[in-house]
């Protein structure tokens, strides 16, 4: 593995030079919060130790993504997006989340070609956290807040410079020109350890023997947690008619909403909040693990920080495991 | 890798009114245009689009051996089906698929087949029936006994074909309705009651069920009681779904997705799955 040193004042020049070929998405100040946005001026980029309000998942899986157009003359046009993007300054938790989302969208008999294409056209540049923020629990989920290999290159703050670990050829293309240093002298680049926060039980026990009614009691079903979550990937298609053409969009959907599973007949397999909350927790902590080998929660803490009634997934999972002992 | 969300254009060539009690169930015969085609096996489904309205999943209702057209039998119940019911022959729709698993037609060879369907539940079983009825295939299967149920005599679908089905070698069709009706000379009563009167070779039978959830529950319970192994009692489920390809996250029952792991499940599988469907 190759390490290079990038003086902090060179980062902006580097980004500036890349802006002609790439859309650069990086942490930017918006009001009181930090968000990932397409950058117009490199001066907007903020690389500090703050946690971004939202993850950058929307740049691979947009909240509303145009898929195709049914034209007036009865034909169909696939909407193509060939934008080359650099996702810059992505934290370990969100890189892990993209790894999970990549499994869901690109494994199996069918592949989501929209996601796959965006991923292929994206360079992922990670950036280490120095401190755990309020609500964060990536350590409990076995992640290292300071390092992840689920990207093309990873930046670690080292005073007046960044130490960059180059992981892939895409990373080499961006950082290969900087001065290499002896990897022995580089900052510790170990991936995470054993995940402590896991649900280890079978589907039937978890589904039936947990008091989901009580656990979900204060949830309002607003769905904020699902929008803010870096691993939530459920969607719905919506058609919009504009100027005689029908445009089909793929839009984020949420398992917290009653209509998510409601049949046209009115029958609803997840008719109450209890069933919907159970689905959210078990999808993250069990079903994705059964299907793809990953627990779909990276401990980013966003749902905890954003919940209007103080639901806390970490305490819920802890309580479930305690209850099953 | 091809885009699994991209549909093919099809022309509605014929609309067949099924139910006479109301006009809510129709069979749509569709031909792919622009050289499109779709090979499928019994049990699979498609996503049908009406641009500007949306898309919804429907099981194939025609024979998989028919390469000329496909048929879908559809009840008017939601947005897409409402729009579909207003379309006339000659209209164009968009279809993608086939999706989902299939009835285990190979494993079922050599067995007797018991088909129990309620109302529109007969639609996703018709491809299996027509497949087994085919001259090339009929000898591979034992006796085919059908118990077809509907609320009233006007609620059967494919009723025009029953006489033809009865003429097929080693095939019987018993029809039943919920309550007596004037002029009705077949059975009256619920399938789970009538099934215990049937002569079933439980050691060598595959049972295939589809209908309202309550019917599935009672009939499968009765069949297990009679001695048919749960592995050989098959049904097909429906769920709200968007993608049909295991991505959108709507149709799961526990970790299994009805769109890719189903829609055909055995009672042995369902008994291991959470009861959330």
Coordinates of C-alpha atoms in Angstrom, one line a residue:
Chain A
X1 CA 0.0 0.0 0.0
X2 CA 1.4 3.4 -1.0
X3 CA 1.3 6.5 1.2
X4 CA 1.8 10.1 0.0
X5 CA 2.0 13.4 1.8
X6 CA -0.2 16.3 0.6
X7 CA 0.5 19.7 2.2
X8 CA -2.8 21.2 3.3
X9 CA -2.5 24.2 1.1
X10 CA -2.1 22.0 -2.0
X11 CA -5.5 20.4 -1.6
X12 CA -7.4 23.3 -3.0
X13 CA -5.1 23.6 -6.0
X14 CA -5.6 19.9 -6.6
X15 CA -9.4 20.2 -6.4
X16 CA -9.2 23.3 -8.6
X17 CA -7.3 21.4 -11.3
X18 CA -9.7 18.5 -11.1
X19 CA -12.8 20.6 -11.5
X20 CA -12.5 20.8 -15.3
X21 CA -12.9 17.0 -15.6
X22 CA -15.0 16.1 -12.6
X23 CA -18.0 17.3 -10.6
X24 CA -16.5 17.7 -7.1
X25 CA -18.8 16.9 -4.2
X26 CA -17.4 17.8 -0.8
X27 CA -18.5 19.0 2.6
X28 CA -19.8 22.5 2.4
X29 CA -21.4 24.9 4.9
X30 CA -25.1 25.3 4.6
X31 CA -26.6 27.4 7.3
X32 CA -25.6 25.9 10.6
X33 CA -24.8 22.5 9.1
X34 CA -22.3 20.8 7.0
X35 CA -23.6 19.0 3.9
X36 CA -22.1 17.3 0.8
X37 CA -22.7 19.4 -2.2
X38 CA -21.4 19.9 -5.7
X39 CA -18.7 22.5 -5.2
X40 CA -18.6 25.7 -7.3
X41 CA -15.6 27.3 -5.7
X42 CA -12.9 25.2 -4.0
X43 CA -12.9 27.7 -1.1
X44 CA -16.3 26.4 -0.1
X45 CA -14.8 23.0 0.8
X46 CA -14.6 22.4 4.6
X47 CA -12.3 19.7 5.9
X48 CA -12.7 19.8 9.6
X49 CA -13.8 17.3 12.2
X50 CA -17.5 18.1 12.1
X51 CA -20.0 15.4 11.0
X52 CA -22.0 16.2 7.9
X53 CA -25.7 16.4 8.5
X54 CA -26.5 14.0 5.6
X55 CA -24.4 11.3 4.1
X56 CA -23.4 11.6 0.4
X57 CA -25.5 8.7 -0.7
X58 CA -27.7 10.9 -2.8
X59 CA -24.8 11.3 -5.3
X60 CA -25.0 7.6 -6.1
X61 CA -28.6 7.0 -5.3
X62 CA -30.3 10.4 -5.9
X63 CA -33.4 11.2 -3.9
X64 CA -35.2 11.8 -7.2
X65 CA -33.5 10.2 -10.3
X66 CA -34.8 10.5 -13.8
X67 CA -34.7 7.0 -15.4
X68 CA -36.5 7.2 -18.7
X69 CA -38.9 9.2 -20.8
X70 CA -41.9 7.8 -22.7
X71 CA -42.0 10.2 -25.6
X72 CA -45.1 11.6 -27.4
X73 CA -44.4 9.4 -30.5
X74 CA -44.6 6.2 -28.4
X75 CA -40.9 5.6 -28.0
X76 CA -38.8 5.3 -24.9
X77 CA -35.5 7.1 -24.1
X78 CA -33.2 6.0 -21.3
X79 CA -31.9 8.9 -19.3
X80 CA -28.1 8.7 -19.4
X81 CA -25.9 10.5 -16.9
X82 CA -22.2 10.2 -17.6
X83 CA -21.0 12.8 -15.1
X84 CA -17.6 12.0 -13.6
X85 CA -17.7 12.7 -9.9
X86 CA -15.3 12.9 -7.1
X87 CA -16.9 12.4 -3.7
X88 CA -14.4 14.1 -1.5
X89 CA -14.0 13.9 2.3
X90 CA -16.3 10.9 2.9
X91 CA -16.2 9.4 6.4
X92 CA -15.6 5.7 7.3
X93 CA -19.2 5.2 8.2
X94 CA -20.5 6.5 4.9
X95 CA -17.9 4.6 2.9
X96 CA -19.0 1.4 4.7
X97 CA -22.6 2.3 3.9
X98 CA -21.8 2.7 0.2
X99 CA -20.2 -0.7 0.3
X100 CA -23.4 -2.1 1.6
X101 CA -25.5 -0.2 -0.9
X102 CA -23.2 -1.4 -3.7
X103 CA -23.9 -5.0 -2.6
X104 CA -27.7 -4.5 -2.7
X105 CA -27.7 -2.7 -6.1
X106 CA -25.0 -4.6 -8.0
X107 CA -25.2 -8.2 -6.7
X108 CA -27.6 -11.0 -7.8
X109 CA -29.3 -11.8 -11.0
X110 CA -30.3 -8.2 -11.7
X111 CA -28.2 -5.1 -11.4
X112 CA -29.4 -1.6 -10.9
X113 CA -27.6 -0.1 -13.9
X114 CA -28.2 3.5 -12.8
X115 CA -26.4 3.0 -9.5
X116 CA -23.7 0.8 -11.2
X117 CA -22.9 3.5 -13.8
X118 CA -22.7 6.3 -11.2
X119 CA -20.4 4.2 -9.0
X120 CA -18.1 3.5 -12.0
X121 CA -17.9 7.2 -12.7
X122 CA -17.2 8.1 -9.1
X123 CA -13.9 8.5 -7.3
X124 CA -14.3 8.0 -3.5
X125 CA -11.9 10.0 -1.3
X126 CA -12.2 9.1 2.3
X127 CA -11.4 11.4 5.2
X128 CA -10.7 10.3 8.8
X129 CA -12.6 11.5 11.8
X130 CA -10.6 12.5 14.9
X131 CA -13.3 12.5 17.5
X132 CA -16.6 10.6 17.9
X133 CA -19.5 13.0 17.7
X134 CA -22.7 13.0 19.8
X135 CA -24.7 9.9 18.8
X136 CA -21.9 8.3 16.8
X137 CA -21.2 4.6 17.5
X138 CA -19.1 3.4 14.6
X139 CA -16.6 1.8 16.9
X140 CA -19.4 -0.4 18.4
X141 CA -20.1 -1.4 14.8
X142 CA -16.6 -2.5 14.3
X143 CA -15.5 0.5 12.2
X144 CA -12.4 2.6 12.6
X145 CA -13.5 6.2 12.5
X146 CA -9.9 7.2 11.4
X147 CA -9.6 4.8 8.4
X148 CA -11.4 2.8 5.8
X149 CA -10.4 0.9 2.7
X150 CA -13.8 1.1 1.1
X151 CA -12.6 4.0 -1.1
X152 CA -10.0 4.9 -3.7
X153 CA -7.8 7.0 -1.4
X154 CA -8.1 8.0 2.2
X155 CA -7.0 11.2 3.8
X156 CA -5.7 11.5 7.4
X157 CA -5.2 14.9 9.0
X158 CA -1.6 15.2 10.2
X159 CA -1.1 18.8 11.3
X160 CA -0.2 21.0 8.3
X161 CA -0.4 18.0 5.8
X162 CA -2.6 15.1 4.9
X163 CA -1.3 11.7 4.8
X164 CA -3.0 10.0 1.9
X165 CA -3.3 6.2 1.6
X166 CA -3.7 5.3 -2.1
X167 CA -6.0 2.3 -2.3
X168 CA -6.9 1.9 -6.0
X169 CA -5.8 3.0 -9.4
X170 CA -8.4 5.7 -9.4
X171 CA -6.8 7.0 -6.2
X172 CA -3.3 6.7 -7.8
X173 CA -4.5 8.9 -10.7
X174 CA -5.4 11.7 -8.3
X175 CA -2.6 11.5 -5.7
X176 CA 0.1 9.5 -7.4
X177 CA 2.1 12.6 -8.2
X178 CA 2.7 13.6 -4.5
X179 CA 5.7 12.8 -2.5
X180 CA 5.7 9.2 -1.3
X181 CA 6.5 8.4 2.3
X182 CA 7.6 5.2 4.0
X183 CA 4.4 3.4 5.0
X184 CA 6.0 2.4 8.3
X185 CA 6.0 6.1 9.3
X186 CA 2.5 6.7 8.1
X187 CA -0.3 7.0 10.6
X188 CA -2.0 3.8 11.8
X189 CA -4.2 2.6 9.0
X190 CA -5.9 -0.4 10.5
X191 CA -9.5 -1.1 9.6
X192 CA -12.0 -1.6 12.4
X193 CA -12.2 -4.4 14.9
X194 CA -14.9 -6.7 16.1
X195 CA -18.4 -5.3 16.0
X196 CA -19.8 -5.3 19.5
X197 CA -23.3 -4.1 18.5
X198 CA -24.8 -7.0 16.5
X199 CA -28.1 -8.9 16.8
X200 CA -27.2 -12.5 16.9
X201 CA -30.4 -14.5 16.9
X202 CA -32.7 -16.2 14.4
X203 CA -35.4 -14.6 12.3
X204 CA -38.3 -16.3 14.0
X205 CA -37.2 -15.3 17.6
X206 CA -36.4 -11.7 16.6
X207 CA -39.7 -11.4 14.7
X208 CA -41.9 -12.9 17.3
X209 CA -40.3 -12.7 20.7
X210 CA -39.3 -9.1 20.9
X211 CA -41.8 -6.6 22.3
X212 CA -41.8 -4.4 19.2
X213 CA -45.0 -2.6 20.3
X214 CA -43.3 -1.2 23.3
X215 CA -40.0 -0.5 21.6
X216 CA -41.7 1.5 18.9
X217 CA -44.1 3.2 21.1
X218 CA -42.8 6.8 20.9
X219 CA -41.9 6.6 17.2
X220 CA -44.0 9.1 15.2
X221 CA -43.4 7.3 11.9
X222 CA -42.1 10.5 10.3
X223 CA -39.5 8.6 8.3
X224 CA -36.7 11.1 9.0
X225 CA -34.4 8.2 10.0
X226 CA -34.8 6.5 6.7
X227 CA -34.0 9.7 4.7
X228 CA -31.0 10.5 6.8
X229 CA -29.6 6.9 6.9
X230 CA -26.6 6.2 4.7
X231 CA -27.7 2.6 4.1
X232 CA -31.4 3.0 3.5
X233 CA -32.0 2.3 -0.2
X234 CA -35.7 1.6 -0.7
X235 CA -37.4 3.3 -3.6
X236 CA -40.6 3.8 -5.6
X237 CA -41.2 4.8 -9.2
X238 CA -43.2 7.9 -10.0
X239 CA -44.4 9.1 -13.4
X240 CA -44.7 12.8 -14.1
X241 CA -46.3 14.0 -17.3
X242 CA -44.7 17.1 -18.8
X243 CA -45.5 18.5 -22.2
X244 CA -47.1 15.3 -23.3
X245 CA -44.2 13.1 -22.3
X246 CA -44.2 10.8 -19.3
X247 CA -41.0 11.0 -17.3
X248 CA -40.3 8.1 -14.9
X249 CA -38.4 8.8 -11.7
X250 CA -36.9 6.6 -9.1
X251 CA -37.6 8.2 -5.7
X252 CA -36.5 7.4 -2.2
X253 CA -39.3 5.7 -0.3
X254 CA -39.6 4.8 3.4
X255 CA -40.6 1.7 5.2
X256 CA -41.9 3.9 8.0
X257 CA -44.9 4.9 5.9
X258 CA -48.1 2.8 5.8
X259 CA -48.5 3.0 2.0
X260 CA -45.1 1.5 1.5
X261 CA -46.5 -2.0 1.6
X262 CA -50.2 -1.4 1.1
X263 CA -51.7 -3.5 -1.6
X264 CA -54.1 -1.9 -4.1
X265 CA -56.8 -4.0 -2.4
X266 CA -56.2 -2.2 0.9
X267 CA -54.6 -5.2 2.5
X268 CA -51.4 -4.1 4.3
X269 CA -48.8 -6.7 5.6
X270 CA -47.3 -3.9 7.8
X271 CA -50.4 -2.1 8.9
X272 CA -49.1 -0.7 12.1
X273 CA -46.1 1.2 13.4
X274 CA -45.0 -1.9 15.4
X275 CA -44.6 -3.9 12.1
X276 CA -42.9 -1.0 10.3
X277 CA -40.4 -0.3 13.1
X278 CA -39.6 -4.1 13.3
X279 CA -39.0 -4.0 9.6
X280 CA -36.6 -1.1 9.8
X281 CA -34.5 -2.7 12.6
X282 CA -34.5 -6.2 11.3
X283 CA -33.8 -5.1 7.7
X284 CA -30.7 -3.3 9.0
X285 CA -29.5 -5.8 11.6
X286 CA -30.7 -9.1 10.2
X287 CA -32.0 -9.3 6.6
X288 CA -29.2 -7.5 4.8
X289 CA -26.7 -9.6 6.8
X290 CA -28.5 -12.8 5.8
X291 CA -28.6 -11.8 2.1
X292 CA -25.2 -10.0 1.7
X293 CA -23.2 -10.6 4.8
X294 CA -23.2 -7.0 6.1
X295 CA -25.1 -5.4 9.0
X296 CA -26.7 -2.4 7.4
X297 CA -26.0 0.1 10.2
X298 CA -22.6 1.8 10.3
X299 CA -23.0 3.7 13.6
X300 CA -23.0 7.1 11.9
X301 CA -25.4 8.3 14.5
X302 CA -27.5 10.5 12.2
X303 CA -30.8 8.8 13.0
X304 CA -30.1 9.4 16.7
X305 CA -29.2 13.1 16.1
X306 CA -32.2 13.7 13.8
X307 CA -35.0 11.9 15.5
X308 CA -37.6 14.4 16.8
X309 CA -38.6 12.1 19.6
X310 CA -35.2 10.8 20.6
X311 CA -35.5 7.2 19.3
X312 CA -32.0 5.6 19.6
X313 CA -31.1 2.6 17.4
X314 CA -28.1 1.8 19.5
X315 CA -30.2 1.5 22.7
X316 CA -32.9 -0.4 20.9
X317 CA -30.5 -3.0 19.6
X318 CA -28.8 -3.2 23.0
X319 CA -32.1 -3.7 24.6
X320 CA -33.2 -6.4 22.2
X321 CA -30.0 -8.4 22.8
X322 CA -30.3 -7.9 26.6
X323 CA -33.9 -9.1 26.4
X324 CA -33.0 -12.2 24.5
X325 CA -30.3 -13.3 26.9
Chain B
X1 CA -25.6 -5.8 -18.0
X2 CA -29.0 -4.7 -19.2
X3 CA -31.3 -2.2 -17.5
X4 CA -33.8 -4.3 -15.6
X5 CA -36.2 -1.3 -15.3
X6 CA -36.5 -0.8 -19.1
X7 CA -39.8 -2.1 -20.5
X8 CA -40.7 -3.4 -23.9
X9 CA -43.6 -2.0 -25.9
X10 CA -46.6 -4.3 -26.4
X11 CA -49.9 -3.9 -28.2
X12 CA -53.2 -4.7 -26.6
X13 CA -54.7 -7.0 -29.2
X14 CA -57.8 -8.2 -27.3
X15 CA -59.7 -7.5 -24.2
X16 CA -61.8 -10.4 -22.8
X17 CA -64.4 -9.8 -20.2
X18 CA -64.1 -12.5 -17.5
X19 CA -66.6 -12.0 -14.7
X20 CA -70.3 -11.4 -15.4
X21 CA -71.2 -10.4 -11.8
X22 CA -69.4 -7.2 -12.3
X23 CA -67.0 -6.0 -15.0
X24 CA -64.0 -5.8 -12.8
X25 CA -61.9 -8.7 -14.1
X26 CA -60.7 -8.7 -17.7
X27 CA -58.1 -10.7 -19.5
X28 CA -55.7 -8.6 -21.7
X29 CA -54.0 -10.3 -24.7
X30 CA -50.8 -8.5 -25.5
X31 CA -48.3 -8.8 -28.4
X32 CA -44.9 -7.4 -28.2
X33 CA -44.2 -5.0 -31.0
X34 CA -40.8 -3.9 -32.5
X35 CA -39.6 -7.5 -32.5
X36 CA -39.8 -7.9 -28.7
X37 CA -40.4 -11.2 -27.0
X38 CA -40.6 -12.7 -23.5
X39 CA -40.0 -16.3 -22.7
X40 CA -41.3 -17.3 -19.3
X41 CA -42.3 -20.4 -17.1
X42 CA -45.4 -20.9 -15.0
X43 CA -45.4 -18.9 -11.8
X44 CA -43.5 -15.9 -13.2
X45 CA -44.8 -12.3 -13.4
X46 CA -44.3 -9.0 -15.3
X47 CA -44.3 -5.3 -14.5
X48 CA -46.8 -3.5 -16.7
X49 CA -46.6 0.2 -17.3
X50 CA -49.0 2.8 -18.5
X51 CA -46.8 5.9 -19.0
X52 CA -47.9 8.8 -16.9
X53 CA -49.9 6.5 -14.6
X54 CA -47.3 4.0 -13.3
X55 CA -46.4 0.4 -13.1
X56 CA -47.7 -2.6 -11.3
X57 CA -46.9 -6.4 -11.1
X58 CA -49.1 -9.0 -12.7
X59 CA -48.7 -12.8 -13.0
X60 CA -48.7 -14.3 -16.4
X61 CA -52.1 -16.0 -17.2
X62 CA -51.3 -17.6 -20.5
X63 CA -49.4 -20.6 -21.6
X64 CA -45.6 -20.3 -21.6
X65 CA -45.7 -22.4 -24.8
X66 CA -47.6 -19.8 -26.6
X67 CA -45.0 -17.6 -28.3
X68 CA -47.5 -15.5 -30.2
X69 CA -48.9 -13.5 -27.3
X70 CA -49.2 -13.3 -23.6
X71 CA -52.3 -12.8 -21.4
X72 CA -52.7 -11.1 -18.1
X73 CA -56.0 -11.3 -16.1
X74 CA -56.4 -8.1 -14.2
X75 CA -58.9 -6.8 -11.6
X76 CA -59.8 -3.2 -11.5
X77 CA -58.6 -2.2 -8.1
X78 CA -55.9 0.5 -8.1
X79 CA -54.5 3.4 -10.3
X80 CA -52.8 1.3 -13.0
X81 CA -55.6 -1.2 -13.3
X82 CA -58.2 1.5 -13.4
X83 CA -56.3 3.1 -16.3
X84 CA -55.8 -0.2 -18.0
X85 CA -59.5 -1.0 -17.8
X86 CA -60.2 2.1 -19.9
X87 CA -57.9 1.0 -22.7
X88 CA -59.2 -0.6 -25.9
X89 CA -57.7 -3.1 -28.3
X90 CA -54.9 -1.3 -30.3
X91 CA -53.6 0.6 -27.3
X92 CA -49.9 0.4 -26.4
X93 CA -48.6 -0.5 -23.0
X94 CA -45.1 -1.3 -21.7
X95 CA -44.0 -4.5 -20.1
X96 CA -40.8 -5.8 -18.5
X97 CA -40.0 -9.2 -17.2
X98 CA -40.2 -12.1 -16.7
X99 CA -39.5 -11.9 -13.0
X100 CA -39.6 -14.3 -10.1
X101 CA -39.2 -18.0 -9.6
X102 CA -41.4 -20.7 -11.2
X103 CA -43.5 -23.7 -10.2
X104 CA -41.2 -26.7 -10.1
X105 CA -42.6 -28.2 -13.2
X106 CA -39.7 -30.8 -13.5
X107 CA -40.0 -32.0 -9.9
X108 CA -43.8 -32.2 -10.3
X109 CA -43.4 -34.7 -13.2
X110 CA -44.7 -38.1 -12.2
X111 CA -47.0 -36.8 -9.5
X112 CA -50.7 -36.3 -9.4
X113 CA -51.7 -32.6 -9.3
X114 CA -54.4 -31.1 -7.2
X115 CA -55.2 -27.5 -8.1
X116 CA -57.4 -25.4 -5.7
X117 CA -58.1 -21.8 -6.8
X118 CA -60.4 -19.1 -5.5
X119 CA -61.6 -16.3 -7.7
X120 CA -58.8 -14.5 -9.5
X121 CA -56.4 -16.9 -7.8
X122 CA -56.9 -19.1 -10.9
X123 CA -55.1 -16.6 -13.1
X124 CA -51.4 -17.3 -12.0
X125 CA -52.2 -21.0 -12.1
X126 CA -53.4 -21.0 -15.7
X127 CA -49.9 -21.0 -17.2
X128 CA -49.1 -24.2 -15.2
X129 CA -52.4 -25.8 -16.2
X130 CA -52.0 -25.0 -19.9
X131 CA -48.3 -26.2 -19.7
X132 CA -49.4 -29.5 -18.2
X133 CA -52.3 -29.8 -20.7
X134 CA -50.0 -29.5 -23.6
X135 CA -49.8 -32.7 -25.8
X136 CA -46.1 -33.0 -25.2
X137 CA -46.4 -32.6 -21.5
X138 CA -49.7 -34.2 -20.4
X139 CA -48.2 -37.7 -20.1
X140 CA -45.5 -36.5 -17.7
X141 CA -48.1 -35.7 -15.0
X142 CA -50.6 -37.9 -13.2
X143 CA -54.3 -37.1 -12.7
X144 CA -55.1 -33.4 -12.5
X145 CA -57.9 -32.6 -10.1
X146 CA -59.1 -29.1 -10.0
X147 CA -61.3 -27.5 -7.3
X148 CA -62.3 -24.1 -8.5
X149 CA -64.1 -21.8 -6.2
X150 CA -65.8 -18.4 -6.6
X151 CA -68.2 -16.3 -4.6
X152 CA -71.0 -16.8 -7.1
X153 CA -71.5 -18.3 -10.5
X154 CA -70.7 -15.0 -12.2
X155 CA -67.3 -14.7 -10.5
X156 CA -65.4 -17.5 -12.2
X157 CA -62.7 -16.5 -14.6
X158 CA -61.9 -18.7 -17.7
X159 CA -65.3 -20.4 -17.3
X160 CA -65.6 -20.6 -21.1
X161 CA -62.6 -23.0 -21.0
X162 CA -63.8 -25.4 -18.3
X163 CA -65.6 -27.8 -20.7
X164 CA -62.5 -28.1 -22.8
X165 CA -60.4 -28.7 -19.7
X166 CA -62.8 -31.5 -18.6
X167 CA -62.2 -33.3 -22.0
X168 CA -58.4 -33.5 -21.3
X169 CA -57.1 -37.0 -20.4
X170 CA -57.2 -37.7 -16.6
X171 CA -58.4 -34.3 -15.7
X172 CA -61.4 -33.3 -13.6
X173 CA -62.8 -29.9 -12.8
X174 CA -65.1 -29.3 -9.8
X175 CA -66.6 -25.9 -9.4
X176 CA -68.1 -24.5 -6.2
X177 CA -69.7 -21.3 -5.1
X178 CA -70.2 -19.8 -1.6
X179 CA -74.0 -19.8 -1.5
X180 CA -76.8 -21.7 -3.5
X181 CA -77.9 -20.0 -6.6
X182 CA -80.9 -20.7 -8.9
X183 CA -79.8 -22.8 -11.9
X184 CA -76.4 -23.8 -10.3
X185 CA -76.0 -27.6 -10.4
X186 CA -72.4 -27.9 -9.2
X187 CA -71.1 -27.7 -5.7
X188 CA -71.9 -25.2 -3.0
X189 CA -69.5 -24.6 -0.1
X190 CA -66.0 -23.6 0.8
X191 CA -63.0 -25.4 -0.7
X192 CA -61.5 -26.4 2.6
X193 CA -64.7 -28.3 3.4
X194 CA -65.0 -29.9 0.0
X195 CA -61.4 -30.9 -0.3
X196 CA -61.8 -33.5 2.5
X197 CA -64.5 -35.2 0.3
X198 CA -62.1 -35.6 -2.6
X199 CA -60.2 -38.8 -3.3
X200 CA -56.6 -37.6 -3.0
X201 CA -53.6 -39.9 -3.3
X202 CA -51.7 -38.0 -0.6
X203 CA -48.5 -40.0 -1.1
X204 CA -48.1 -38.9 -4.6
X205 CA -49.7 -35.5 -5.0
X206 CA -48.5 -31.9 -5.5
X207 CA -51.2 -29.4 -4.4
X208 CA -51.1 -26.0 -5.9
X209 CA -53.2 -23.3 -4.3
X210 CA -54.0 -19.7 -5.0
X211 CA -56.8 -17.4 -3.8
X212 CA -57.7 -15.2 -0.9
X213 CA -55.3 -15.5 2.1
X214 CA -58.1 -17.0 4.3
X215 CA -58.7 -19.7 1.7
X216 CA -55.0 -20.5 1.5
X217 CA -54.8 -20.8 5.3
X218 CA -57.8 -23.1 5.7
X219 CA -57.1 -25.3 2.6
X220 CA -53.4 -25.7 3.3
X221 CA -54.2 -26.6 6.9
X222 CA -56.7 -29.2 5.7
X223 CA -54.3 -30.7 3.1
X224 CA -51.6 -31.1 5.8
X225 CA -54.2 -32.8 8.0
X226 CA -55.0 -35.1 5.1
X227 CA -51.3 -36.0 4.8
X228 CA -49.8 -34.1 1.9
X229 CA -46.3 -33.1 2.9
X230 CA -45.8 -29.3 3.3
X231 CA -43.0 -29.4 0.7
X232 CA -45.6 -30.4 -1.9
X233 CA -48.2 -27.8 -1.1
X234 CA -47.4 -24.8 -3.3
X235 CA -48.8 -21.3 -3.5
X236 CA -48.0 -18.1 -5.1
X237 CA -48.0 -14.8 -3.2
X238 CA -48.5 -11.2 -4.2
X239 CA -47.1 -8.1 -2.6
X240 CA -46.8 -4.4 -3.4
X241 CA -43.6 -4.1 -5.3
X242 CA -41.8 -1.4 -7.3
X243 CA -38.8 -3.0 -9.0
X244 CA -39.5 -6.7 -9.3
X245 CA -35.7 -7.4 -9.1
X246 CA -34.9 -7.4 -5.4
X247 CA -33.8 -3.8 -4.9
X248 CA -36.6 -1.5 -3.9
X249 CA -37.2 -3.2 -0.5
X250 CA -40.9 -3.5 -0.4
X251 CA -41.9 -7.1 -0.9
X252 CA -39.8 -8.9 1.7
X253 CA -41.1 -11.4 4.1
X254 CA -38.2 -11.6 6.6
X255 CA -35.0 -11.8 4.5
X256 CA -36.8 -13.3 1.5
X257 CA -38.1 -11.2 -1.4
X258 CA -41.3 -12.3 -3.0
X259 CA -40.0 -10.8 -6.3
X260 CA -36.9 -12.9 -6.6
X261 CA -37.2 -15.7 -4.0
X262 CA -40.9 -16.1 -4.9
X263 CA -43.6 -15.6 -5.8
X264 CA -44.0 -19.4 -5.6
X265 CA -43.4 -20.8 -2.1
X266 CA -44.1 -24.2 -0.6
X267 CA -46.0 -24.4 2.7
X268 CA -42.7 -25.8 4.2
X269 CA -41.0 -22.6 3.2
X270 CA -43.8 -20.3 4.4
X271 CA -43.9 -22.1 7.8
X272 CA -40.3 -21.1 8.4
X273 CA -40.9 -17.4 7.4
X274 CA -42.4 -14.6 9.4
X275 CA -46.2 -14.4 8.9
X276 CA -46.0 -10.9 7.4
X277 CA -47.9 -11.1 4.1

